[in-house]
Amino acid sequence: MSAISTANLTSIVETICGALTDIEAVIPSVPAGFIGIEKPIIDIS
């Protein structure tokens, strides 16, 4: 069960990071604030 939850969480994180990357490509100035949120999530996973 724990492995499935981890896989789901990783998938969610990858989706969020992918969305942030798309936003960065369109609006470079705004996502600078999101990078601080994005990095800790990546470090934890």
PDB file of C-alpha atoms in Angstrom:
ATOM      1  CA  MET A   1       0.000   0.000   0.000  1.00  0.00           C
ATOM      2  CA  SER A   2       2.801   2.355   0.936  1.00  0.00           C
ATOM      3  CA  ALA A   3       4.577   1.741  -2.370  1.00  0.00           C
ATOM      4  CA  ILE A   4       1.398   2.533  -4.318  1.00  0.00           C
ATOM      5  CA  SER A   5       0.918   5.748  -2.356  1.00  0.00           C
ATOM      6  CA  THR A   6       4.514   6.749  -3.033  1.00  0.00           C
ATOM      7  CA  ALA A   7       4.091   6.049  -6.741  1.00  0.00           C
ATOM      8  CA  ASN A   8       0.920   8.134  -6.816  1.00  0.00           C
ATOM      9  CA  LEU A   9       2.606  10.968  -4.934  1.00  0.00           C
ATOM     10  CA  THR A  10       5.565  10.884  -7.314  1.00  0.00           C
ATOM     11  CA  SER A  11       3.186  11.004 -10.273  1.00  0.00           C
ATOM     12  CA  ILE A  12       1.386  13.999  -8.779  1.00  0.00           C
ATOM     13  CA  VAL A  13       4.684  15.782  -8.099  1.00  0.00           C
ATOM     14  CA  GLU A  14       5.871  15.108 -11.655  1.00  0.00           C
ATOM     15  CA  THR A  15       2.587  16.476 -13.003  1.00  0.00           C
ATOM     16  CA  ILE A  16       2.877  19.628 -10.894  1.00  0.00           C
ATOM     17  CA  CYS A  17       6.518  20.147 -11.859  1.00  0.00           C
ATOM     18  CA  GLY A  18       5.633  19.595 -15.511  1.00  0.00           C
ATOM     19  CA  ALA A  19       2.871  22.185 -15.243  1.00  0.00           C
ATOM     20  CA  LEU A  20       5.256  24.643 -13.581  1.00  0.00           C
ATOM     21  CA  THR A  21       7.760  24.062 -16.372  1.00  0.00           C
ATOM     22  CA  ASP A  22       5.047  24.828 -18.939  1.00  0.00           C
ATOM     23  CA  ILE A  23       4.160  28.009 -17.059  1.00  0.00           C
ATOM     24  CA  GLU A  24       7.830  29.007 -16.939  1.00  0.00           C
ATOM     25  CA  ALA A  25       8.039  28.618 -20.712  1.00  0.00           C
ATOM     26  CA  VAL A  26       5.081  30.957 -21.184  1.00  0.00           C
ATOM     27  CA  ILE A  27       5.569  33.433 -18.333  1.00  0.00           C
ATOM     28  CA  PRO A  28       9.227  33.449 -17.218  1.00  0.00           C
ATOM     29  CA  SER A  29       8.794  36.206 -14.629  1.00  0.00           C
ATOM     30  CA  VAL A  30       5.996  34.717 -12.515  1.00  0.00           C
ATOM     31  CA  PRO A  31       7.204  31.135 -11.794  1.00  0.00           C
ATOM     32  CA  ALA A  32      10.324  32.412 -10.023  1.00  0.00           C
ATOM     33  CA  GLY A  33       8.104  32.423  -6.935  1.00  0.00           C
ATOM     34  CA  PHE A  34       7.062  28.826  -7.575  1.00  0.00           C
ATOM     35  CA  ILE A  35      10.619  27.543  -7.856  1.00  0.00           C
ATOM     36  CA  GLY A  36      11.036  27.919  -4.088  1.00  0.00           C
ATOM     37  CA  ILE A  37       7.975  25.714  -3.628  1.00  0.00           C
ATOM     38  CA  GLU A  38       9.011  23.281  -6.348  1.00  0.00           C
ATOM     39  CA  LYS A  39      12.532  22.525  -5.089  1.00  0.00           C
ATOM     40  CA  PRO A  40      11.605  21.318  -1.563  1.00  0.00           C
ATOM     41  CA  ILE A  41       9.034  18.958  -3.104  1.00  0.00           C
ATOM     42  CA  ILE A  42      11.727  17.530  -5.375  1.00  0.00           C
ATOM     43  CA  ASP A  43      14.199  17.249  -2.489  1.00  0.00           C
ATOM     44  CA  ILE A  44      11.677  15.332  -0.372  1.00  0.00           C
ATOM     45  CA  SER A  45      10.894  12.899  -3.193  1.00  0.00           C
TER      46      SER A  45
END
